[in-house]
Amino acid sequence: MVWIVQGVGVAVLVAVAPWMWGIAQTVKARCQGRRGPAPGQLYWIIRKHWHKETTVPDRSSWVFRLAPSVSMASLVLIVITIPIAGRVPPEWPHNMLTLFFLLALERFWSGLAGLDTGGTFGGLGASRITTLGTGIEPALFAALGIAWQVSGDGAIVPLAAHLTNGSASLLPWALASVSVALVLLAEWGRLPVDNPDTHLELTMMHEATLLEYDGRFLALSEWAMALKFTALVAFAWVVLGPQFSSLWANLGLRIVEMAATAGALGWLESRLTKLRYFQLPAYFAVAAGIGMLGFYLASGGLGL
Amino acid sequence: MVTGGLFTLGLMAVVAYRWPRWSLLLNLLLSLGAVAYGGYGLWHGSPTAGPGPLELSPLRAWFLMVLGLVASLSSWYRWGYHDDQVSLRLWLPLFLLSMMTVILANNLWVFMTGWESMTITSFFLVTTHHERPDVLKSGYIYLVMSQVSAMVILAGMLVMDTHLHSVDFSVWAQRGAALPRGTKSLIFGLLGLGFGMKSGVIPFHVWLPRAHPAAPAPVSSLMSGAMIKLGIFGMLQFLLFDLGPTARLWPLLVLAVGAVSSLLGVLYALMEHDLKRLLAYHSIENIGIILLGVGVMGVGIDWHHPAWVAVGLVAALFHTLNHAIFKSQLFLAAGAVEQHTGTLDVDHLGGLLRTIPGIALGFIAGSLAISGLPPFNGFVSEWLTFRGLVGLAHGTGLLALYGLGLIMVLGLTGALAGLCFVKASGVVFLGEPRQAGPRQPLPASLTGSVLGLAAISLILGVIPQPLLHLINGIDPAYRLSTEGLLLPVRTPIIGGLLVVGVAVFAGLSRVWDVRTVPRWSCGREADASMQYTSASFTKAIRTTFAVIYRPHRHVVRLGPGAPDFPTRLLYSGGTVPVWERYLYRPVYGFLWGMSRLSTRIQRGPVRLYLAYVLGTVGLMLALLH
């Protein structure tokens, strides 16, 4: 039963990813007073790209051609290892550390692909996203600090059951949630860290590594970008959110949560401006600091 | 008897230094013999060493195997290496033999003899190109620091000898744990310092980024892959296995040193333009990561937490092997790049994937491994190190907070290492060549050995279980089931699904069915100078970590319209070598001043010295009576 739910969950998550991305874009447009595209627009865009001829820059190699597949494969693998309905059999790998390593793998290949174009924009994007990674990774480890308190090996388990037996543990949970939200905004490549809609060379980060892609490669990359968003929303809600006892109900809850998060993100983005690049270290320091505070409270303070 | 055979092989290799092929063949046999002997010791060896001067124990067998593995691939590599000189053929087998002596030594004198000859032989190997003044200087710095480290180790071992009344390591293993706390602390301090210097932990690292690039590539790969690991070997054997529980400060200090070394090592590596120096700084980083594992083990011993001991030991030993593999792979690839292009300055390279695709594949695989990314071996051992630290953070109080801090440092280190290797492999192998120049074709043995190491690293990343099982048996007192240890990661599933996934998506997107078009550069003609260089790639890091780097830049604008419309710009910039300037320069200055002071009584005439002798004898007679 658990296997079936997990399998359905993976399929649903991968399938609805562009739609969730679309919800965020639509809500953002509405909040800014525009009509905006329909939430399903990304499917049409991906379909259009898929049927176009695929070109590669003249100086690129197999690294450039393989990068979208590596991104997509590592993100699908991330989805597979997340217990989407809150539970997977113990012999199935479900581990936060593994998840972070897979995110790093995706980033590494995007960076390589950027440099492989042999142009300026690719190198610019590669430099920026890998630099961004040096902020994201330590902050993510701190943000999920209370998870280390619960499971000694970093397994992805819902924290709700462990934290709601005393009112004192609500504060660490709240701090961790804020911190995780801040870090994930950066990992998704959304405002205030990166703007997915920009094509100005001064501001683009992830988009710059995608600039030379078109056709099927661009379609895969866009799907992967949407999937990263969906997968990490699901991950955050599994770890920090409430759980039902029924697996199917949890799966339904995940869909609702994802749609709600996408809507909230769209609203939030219409109210934020992009931070300056060199303000980002402070942003990550704040996120990590909040996470460490939560960890400190959860570990019982400084009492030895 | 086996050791006798190995030594005979080694000495034959030395004698055969005039015949390159024979020398290499004997070298290869010696290395393979070391692997076989180490493997035998791990599978069938007795848990305790016997009474002889050279004995095998499981821990020693592990390090012997690591050494043999690196040495065999580097012997194969030397088959086609352009710089395989007479001095290399003469000293390299001796270097290997002395490292084996250090590993197998079972008493103080054998150990110190091996240790010293390891230093001397490696000094001669580092100064292979002694006609270049900078090489000689690097060699001397290396020699001096190694001597200091050897003296500190000798002092620590003599303290052990004084208290245990034996120079026999098997006696130390039996009775070391019963020493009083104060003595243990003294020994820990001295030996920790000595072995730390030899493994190149910060702040005793200055010799490492000088000595490794100066040496020819096979020597760099041996020094980085095997020699600096012997410092870790010493710490494990004497400090953790022999001494047992110590003052709780020590493992915490080891963790701190490991964290500092890993973070600063990678930060310095980021600013390097010389490919081999970059790799040398990454050795410091990886020694730091290994020390984090060692520290977790030490904390486990002192806090009586067997699970931490097991995780820490497995993480440290497995990362030792993994680093030996991927670092020698990267060093050998760097040597191949040098042979191919004649330079190691990354800002002059680029686009080498077209001319040496095999080396490029090996370097990119090594970059993935050293950045700890699946499905390569670095992923497994870094994962285990993280797991050890998460174990610390799982507790309560200050120790948990310390654990979280270490996790964050290791996370930052991993991300920076990823950045650095995106830069290194991207700038060297991808894009367009930055400078045209003659390209020498490479012999198959270079590509073959680099790809061979890459294959080992991939296999260990997907199926590490058998080896982890072996490591787990090294310390029978703290045995944890390997199944339990690796259950959360399930490397075969992760690695297998990843490979299958990439293959499926690559097939779906038909990677072969593409058309080549000029790249986009805002409508202008794109040229190689528009690409990001090593310096521009790391600009943001240099600005963010300015407090560590203290970057400086100097721009001169020349021409009639300067400063607004210069026709030429001269730019120079760099970072301040903080340790050299604020730690080593003052110490060196102090020592120099002291020795100048001593010249006042060292004037040279024989009569003066006779007077000193007479005076000393008189003083002794007066005092002793």
mmCIF file of C-alpha atoms in Angstrom, chain B residues 48-266:
data_model
loop_
_atom_site.group_PDB
_atom_site.id
_atom_site.type_symbol
_atom_site.label_atom_id
_atom_site.label_comp_id
_atom_site.label_asym_id
_atom_site.label_seq_id
_atom_site.Cartn_x
_atom_site.Cartn_y
_atom_site.Cartn_z
ATOM 1 C CA THR B 48 46.577 -7.524 17.053
ATOM 2 C CA ALA B 49 50.096 -7.115 15.743
ATOM 3 C CA GLY B 50 52.746 -9.730 16.490
ATOM 4 C CA PRO B 51 56.123 -9.114 18.137
ATOM 5 C CA GLY B 52 58.316 -8.545 15.054
ATOM 6 C CA PRO B 53 59.671 -5.184 13.902
ATOM 7 C CA LEU B 54 57.291 -5.006 10.916
ATOM 8 C CA GLU B 55 53.838 -6.357 11.604
ATOM 9 C CA LEU B 56 50.442 -6.114 9.981
ATOM 10 C CA SER B 57 47.298 -5.107 11.862
ATOM 11 C CA PRO B 58 43.928 -4.366 10.243
ATOM 12 C CA LEU B 59 44.392 -0.607 10.516
ATOM 13 C CA ARG B 60 47.854 -0.801 8.971
ATOM 14 C CA ALA B 61 46.534 -3.136 6.279
ATOM 15 C CA TRP B 62 43.982 -0.500 5.298
ATOM 16 C CA PHE B 63 46.579 2.216 4.867
ATOM 17 C CA LEU B 64 48.883 -0.197 3.062
ATOM 18 C CA MET B 65 46.100 -0.922 0.631
ATOM 19 C CA VAL B 66 45.434 2.782 0.053
ATOM 20 C CA LEU B 67 49.129 3.375 -0.575
ATOM 21 C CA GLY B 68 49.437 0.412 -2.920
ATOM 22 C CA LEU B 69 46.392 1.446 -4.919
ATOM 23 C CA VAL B 70 47.646 4.979 -5.550
ATOM 24 C CA ALA B 71 51.147 3.716 -6.272
ATOM 25 C CA SER B 72 50.052 1.121 -8.826
ATOM 26 C CA LEU B 73 48.016 3.581 -10.854
ATOM 27 C CA SER B 74 50.777 6.171 -10.745
ATOM 28 C CA SER B 75 53.289 3.538 -11.924
ATOM 29 C CA TRP B 76 51.061 2.792 -14.865
ATOM 30 C CA TYR B 77 50.748 6.516 -15.508
ATOM 31 C CA ARG B 78 54.513 6.972 -15.530
ATOM 32 C CA TRP B 79 54.713 4.626 -18.508
ATOM 33 C CA GLY B 80 53.800 7.525 -20.785
ATOM 34 C CA TYR B 81 54.730 10.486 -18.601
ATOM 35 C CA HIS B 82 57.172 12.866 -20.262
ATOM 36 C CA ASP B 83 58.959 13.888 -17.107
ATOM 37 C CA ASP B 84 59.919 10.425 -15.854
ATOM 38 C CA GLN B 85 63.503 11.212 -14.967
ATOM 39 C CA VAL B 86 66.351 9.182 -13.512
ATOM 40 C CA SER B 87 65.939 10.818 -10.123
ATOM 41 C CA LEU B 88 62.286 9.787 -10.120
ATOM 42 C CA ARG B 89 63.173 6.183 -10.861
ATOM 43 C CA LEU B 90 65.829 6.203 -8.167
ATOM 44 C CA TRP B 91 63.936 7.845 -5.325
ATOM 45 C CA LEU B 92 60.354 6.809 -5.938
ATOM 46 C CA PRO B 93 60.758 3.123 -4.964
ATOM 47 C CA LEU B 94 62.658 4.205 -1.866
ATOM 48 C CA PHE B 95 59.862 6.637 -1.042
ATOM 49 C CA LEU B 96 57.332 3.828 -1.394
ATOM 50 C CA LEU B 97 59.400 1.498 0.769
ATOM 51 C CA SER B 98 59.790 4.076 3.513
ATOM 52 C CA MET B 99 56.055 4.752 3.528
ATOM 53 C CA MET B 100 55.479 1.015 3.852
ATOM 54 C CA THR B 101 57.958 0.944 6.717
ATOM 55 C CA VAL B 102 56.067 3.714 8.486
ATOM 56 C CA ILE B 103 52.815 1.830 8.088
ATOM 57 C CA LEU B 104 54.099 -1.570 9.138
ATOM 58 C CA ALA B 105 56.515 -0.387 11.840
ATOM 59 C CA ASN B 106 56.006 -2.090 15.149
ATOM 60 C CA ASN B 107 58.465 -0.210 17.286
ATOM 61 C CA LEU B 108 59.594 3.340 17.778
ATOM 62 C CA TRP B 109 62.976 3.082 16.067
ATOM 63 C CA VAL B 110 61.701 1.373 12.939
ATOM 64 C CA PHE B 111 58.892 3.922 12.766
ATOM 65 C CA MET B 112 61.167 6.938 13.101
ATOM 66 C CA THR B 113 63.654 5.524 10.590
ATOM 67 C CA GLY B 114 60.871 5.031 8.086
ATOM 68 C CA TRP B 115 59.418 8.448 8.856
ATOM 69 C CA GLU B 116 62.728 10.243 8.347
ATOM 70 C CA SER B 117 63.621 8.401 5.175
ATOM 71 C CA MET B 118 60.119 9.150 3.893
ATOM 72 C CA THR B 119 60.838 12.837 4.433
ATOM 73 C CA ILE B 120 64.258 12.718 2.799
ATOM 74 C CA THR B 121 63.248 10.677 -0.240
ATOM 75 C CA SER B 122 60.207 12.871 -0.801
ATOM 76 C CA PHE B 123 62.423 15.954 -0.494
ATOM 77 C CA PHE B 124 64.566 14.660 -3.348
ATOM 78 C CA LEU B 125 61.441 13.913 -5.352
ATOM 79 C CA VAL B 126 59.988 17.375 -4.739
ATOM 80 C CA THR B 127 63.234 18.965 -5.878
ATOM 81 C CA THR B 128 63.421 16.919 -9.081
ATOM 82 C CA HIS B 129 63.590 20.213 -10.965
ATOM 83 C CA HIS B 130 66.138 21.743 -8.614
ATOM 84 C CA GLU B 131 67.460 23.939 -11.418
ATOM 85 C CA ARG B 132 64.440 26.191 -10.832
ATOM 86 C CA PRO B 133 65.085 28.373 -7.757
ATOM 87 C CA ASP B 134 61.457 28.387 -6.589
ATOM 88 C CA VAL B 135 61.426 24.590 -6.557
ATOM 89 C CA LEU B 136 64.482 24.466 -4.357
ATOM 90 C CA LYS B 137 62.949 26.988 -1.981
ATOM 91 C CA SER B 138 59.725 24.985 -1.786
ATOM 92 C CA GLY B 139 61.790 21.888 -1.100
ATOM 93 C CA TYR B 140 63.635 23.546 1.780
ATOM 94 C CA ILE B 141 60.414 24.820 3.355
ATOM 95 C CA TYR B 142 59.031 21.308 3.080
ATOM 96 C CA LEU B 143 62.172 19.778 4.583
ATOM 97 C CA VAL B 144 62.284 22.174 7.519
ATOM 98 C CA MET B 145 58.630 21.701 8.415
ATOM 99 C CA SER B 146 58.903 17.941 8.078
ATOM 100 C CA GLN B 147 61.919 17.925 10.368
ATOM 101 C CA VAL B 148 60.120 19.984 12.984
ATOM 102 C CA SER B 149 57.164 17.609 12.769
ATOM 103 C CA ALA B 150 59.451 14.578 13.079
ATOM 104 C CA MET B 151 61.109 16.020 16.178
ATOM 105 C CA VAL B 152 57.764 16.731 17.808
ATOM 106 C CA ILE B 153 56.610 13.190 17.031
ATOM 107 C CA LEU B 154 59.829 11.762 18.425
ATOM 108 C CA ALA B 155 59.356 13.795 21.606
ATOM 109 C CA GLY B 156 55.813 12.499 21.985
ATOM 110 C CA MET B 157 56.882 8.932 21.396
ATOM 111 C CA LEU B 158 59.721 9.205 23.885
ATOM 112 C CA VAL B 159 57.248 10.388 26.503
ATOM 113 C CA MET B 160 55.219 7.275 25.739
ATOM 114 C CA ASP B 161 58.371 5.165 25.991
ATOM 115 C CA THR B 162 59.330 6.705 29.330
ATOM 116 C CA HIS B 163 55.985 5.921 30.870
ATOM 117 C CA LEU B 164 55.446 2.467 29.382
ATOM 118 C CA HIS B 165 59.103 1.350 29.475
ATOM 119 C CA SER B 166 58.863 -0.097 26.024
ATOM 120 C CA VAL B 167 59.419 0.971 22.446
ATOM 121 C CA ASP B 168 57.225 -1.845 21.204
ATOM 122 C CA PHE B 169 53.981 -0.637 19.613
ATOM 123 C CA SER B 170 52.112 -3.793 20.595
ATOM 124 C CA VAL B 171 52.902 -3.016 24.219
ATOM 125 C CA TRP B 172 51.655 0.535 23.699
ATOM 126 C CA ALA B 173 48.431 -0.834 22.291
ATOM 127 C CA GLN B 174 47.894 -3.009 25.344
ATOM 128 C CA ARG B 175 48.897 -0.605 28.080
ATOM 129 C CA GLY B 176 48.442 2.832 26.560
ATOM 130 C CA ALA B 177 44.876 3.200 27.760
ATOM 131 C CA ALA B 178 45.990 2.837 31.387
ATOM 132 C CA LEU B 179 48.247 5.901 31.346
ATOM 133 C CA PRO B 180 47.328 8.788 33.661
ATOM 134 C CA ARG B 181 45.270 11.612 32.176
ATOM 135 C CA GLY B 182 48.029 14.226 32.340
ATOM 136 C CA THR B 183 50.517 12.054 30.459
ATOM 137 C CA LYS B 184 47.915 11.238 27.871
ATOM 138 C CA SER B 185 47.286 14.911 27.308
ATOM 139 C CA LEU B 186 50.982 15.605 26.877
ATOM 140 C CA ILE B 187 51.302 12.761 24.367
ATOM 141 C CA PHE B 188 48.138 13.822 22.554
ATOM 142 C CA GLY B 189 49.408 17.371 22.266
ATOM 143 C CA LEU B 190 52.838 16.421 20.954
ATOM 144 C CA LEU B 191 51.811 13.641 18.584
ATOM 145 C CA GLY B 192 48.741 15.550 17.401
ATOM 146 C CA LEU B 193 50.936 18.521 16.546
ATOM 147 C CA GLY B 194 53.533 16.410 14.774
ATOM 148 C CA PHE B 195 51.134 14.318 12.739
ATOM 149 C CA GLY B 196 49.009 17.374 12.038
ATOM 150 C CA MET B 197 52.005 19.169 10.543
ATOM 151 C CA LYS B 198 52.745 16.243 8.289
ATOM 152 C CA SER B 199 49.158 16.040 7.073
ATOM 153 C CA GLY B 200 49.142 19.739 6.382
ATOM 154 C CA VAL B 201 46.373 20.993 8.655
ATOM 155 C CA ILE B 202 45.992 24.731 8.959
ATOM 156 C CA PRO B 203 48.053 26.569 10.334
ATOM 157 C CA PHE B 204 50.864 24.106 9.518
ATOM 158 C CA HIS B 205 49.934 23.890 5.875
ATOM 159 C CA VAL B 206 52.342 26.304 4.220
ATOM 160 C CA TRP B 207 54.656 23.601 2.888
ATOM 161 C CA LEU B 208 51.869 21.705 1.183
ATOM 162 C CA PRO B 209 50.755 24.110 -1.572
ATOM 163 C CA ARG B 210 54.440 24.704 -2.340
ATOM 164 C CA ALA B 211 55.782 21.167 -2.327
ATOM 165 C CA HIS B 212 52.974 19.397 -4.186
ATOM 166 C CA PRO B 213 52.980 21.565 -7.331
ATOM 167 C CA ALA B 214 56.778 21.595 -7.496
ATOM 168 C CA ALA B 215 56.943 17.814 -7.758
ATOM 169 C CA PRO B 216 56.217 15.875 -10.971
ATOM 170 C CA ALA B 217 52.599 14.692 -11.234
ATOM 171 C CA PRO B 218 53.109 11.047 -10.132
ATOM 172 C CA VAL B 219 54.956 12.289 -7.041
ATOM 173 C CA SER B 220 52.267 14.876 -6.251
ATOM 174 C CA SER B 221 49.650 12.190 -6.526
ATOM 175 C CA LEU B 222 51.564 9.932 -4.147
ATOM 176 C CA MET B 223 52.274 12.711 -1.667
ATOM 177 C CA SER B 224 48.729 13.967 -1.677
ATOM 178 C CA GLY B 225 47.078 10.581 -1.986
ATOM 179 C CA ALA B 226 49.213 8.584 0.402
ATOM 180 C CA MET B 227 51.896 10.466 2.324
ATOM 181 C CA ILE B 228 49.812 13.088 4.079
ATOM 182 C CA LYS B 229 47.388 10.314 5.046
ATOM 183 C CA LEU B 230 50.126 8.806 7.191
ATOM 184 C CA GLY B 231 49.620 11.692 9.580
ATOM 185 C CA ILE B 232 46.011 10.572 9.908
ATOM 186 C CA PHE B 233 47.269 7.013 10.312
ATOM 187 C CA GLY B 234 49.502 8.105 13.181
ATOM 188 C CA MET B 235 46.683 9.948 14.921
ATOM 189 C CA LEU B 236 44.355 6.975 14.619
ATOM 190 C CA GLN B 237 46.872 4.352 15.670
ATOM 191 C CA PHE B 238 48.542 6.130 18.561
ATOM 192 C CA LEU B 239 46.030 8.658 19.799
ATOM 193 C CA LEU B 240 42.659 6.965 19.378
ATOM 194 C CA PHE B 241 43.448 3.247 19.351
ATOM 195 C CA ASP B 242 46.329 3.208 21.849
ATOM 196 C CA LEU B 243 45.443 5.959 24.273
ATOM 197 C CA GLY B 244 41.693 5.445 24.361
ATOM 198 C CA PRO B 245 39.738 7.983 26.424
ATOM 199 C CA THR B 246 41.589 11.254 26.963
ATOM 200 C CA ALA B 247 40.678 14.694 28.209
ATOM 201 C CA ARG B 248 37.491 15.713 26.433
ATOM 202 C CA LEU B 249 39.117 18.843 25.127
ATOM 203 C CA TRP B 250 41.265 16.935 22.628
ATOM 204 C CA PRO B 251 38.664 15.433 20.285
ATOM 205 C CA LEU B 252 36.816 18.749 20.329
ATOM 206 C CA LEU B 253 40.046 20.430 19.315
ATOM 207 C CA VAL B 254 40.555 17.883 16.535
ATOM 208 C CA LEU B 255 37.069 18.724 15.272
ATOM 209 C CA ALA B 256 37.819 22.441 15.364
ATOM 210 C CA VAL B 257 41.105 21.978 13.512
ATOM 211 C CA GLY B 258 39.334 19.806 10.970
ATOM 212 C CA ALA B 259 36.619 22.401 10.417
ATOM 213 C CA VAL B 260 39.101 25.265 10.053
ATOM 214 C CA SER B 261 41.310 23.270 7.698
ATOM 215 C CA SER B 262 38.457 22.201 5.497
ATOM 216 C CA LEU B 263 36.937 25.669 5.200
ATOM 217 C CA LEU B 264 40.141 27.669 4.785
ATOM 218 C CA GLY B 265 41.653 25.016 2.531
ATOM 219 C CA VAL B 266 38.850 25.326 0.034
#
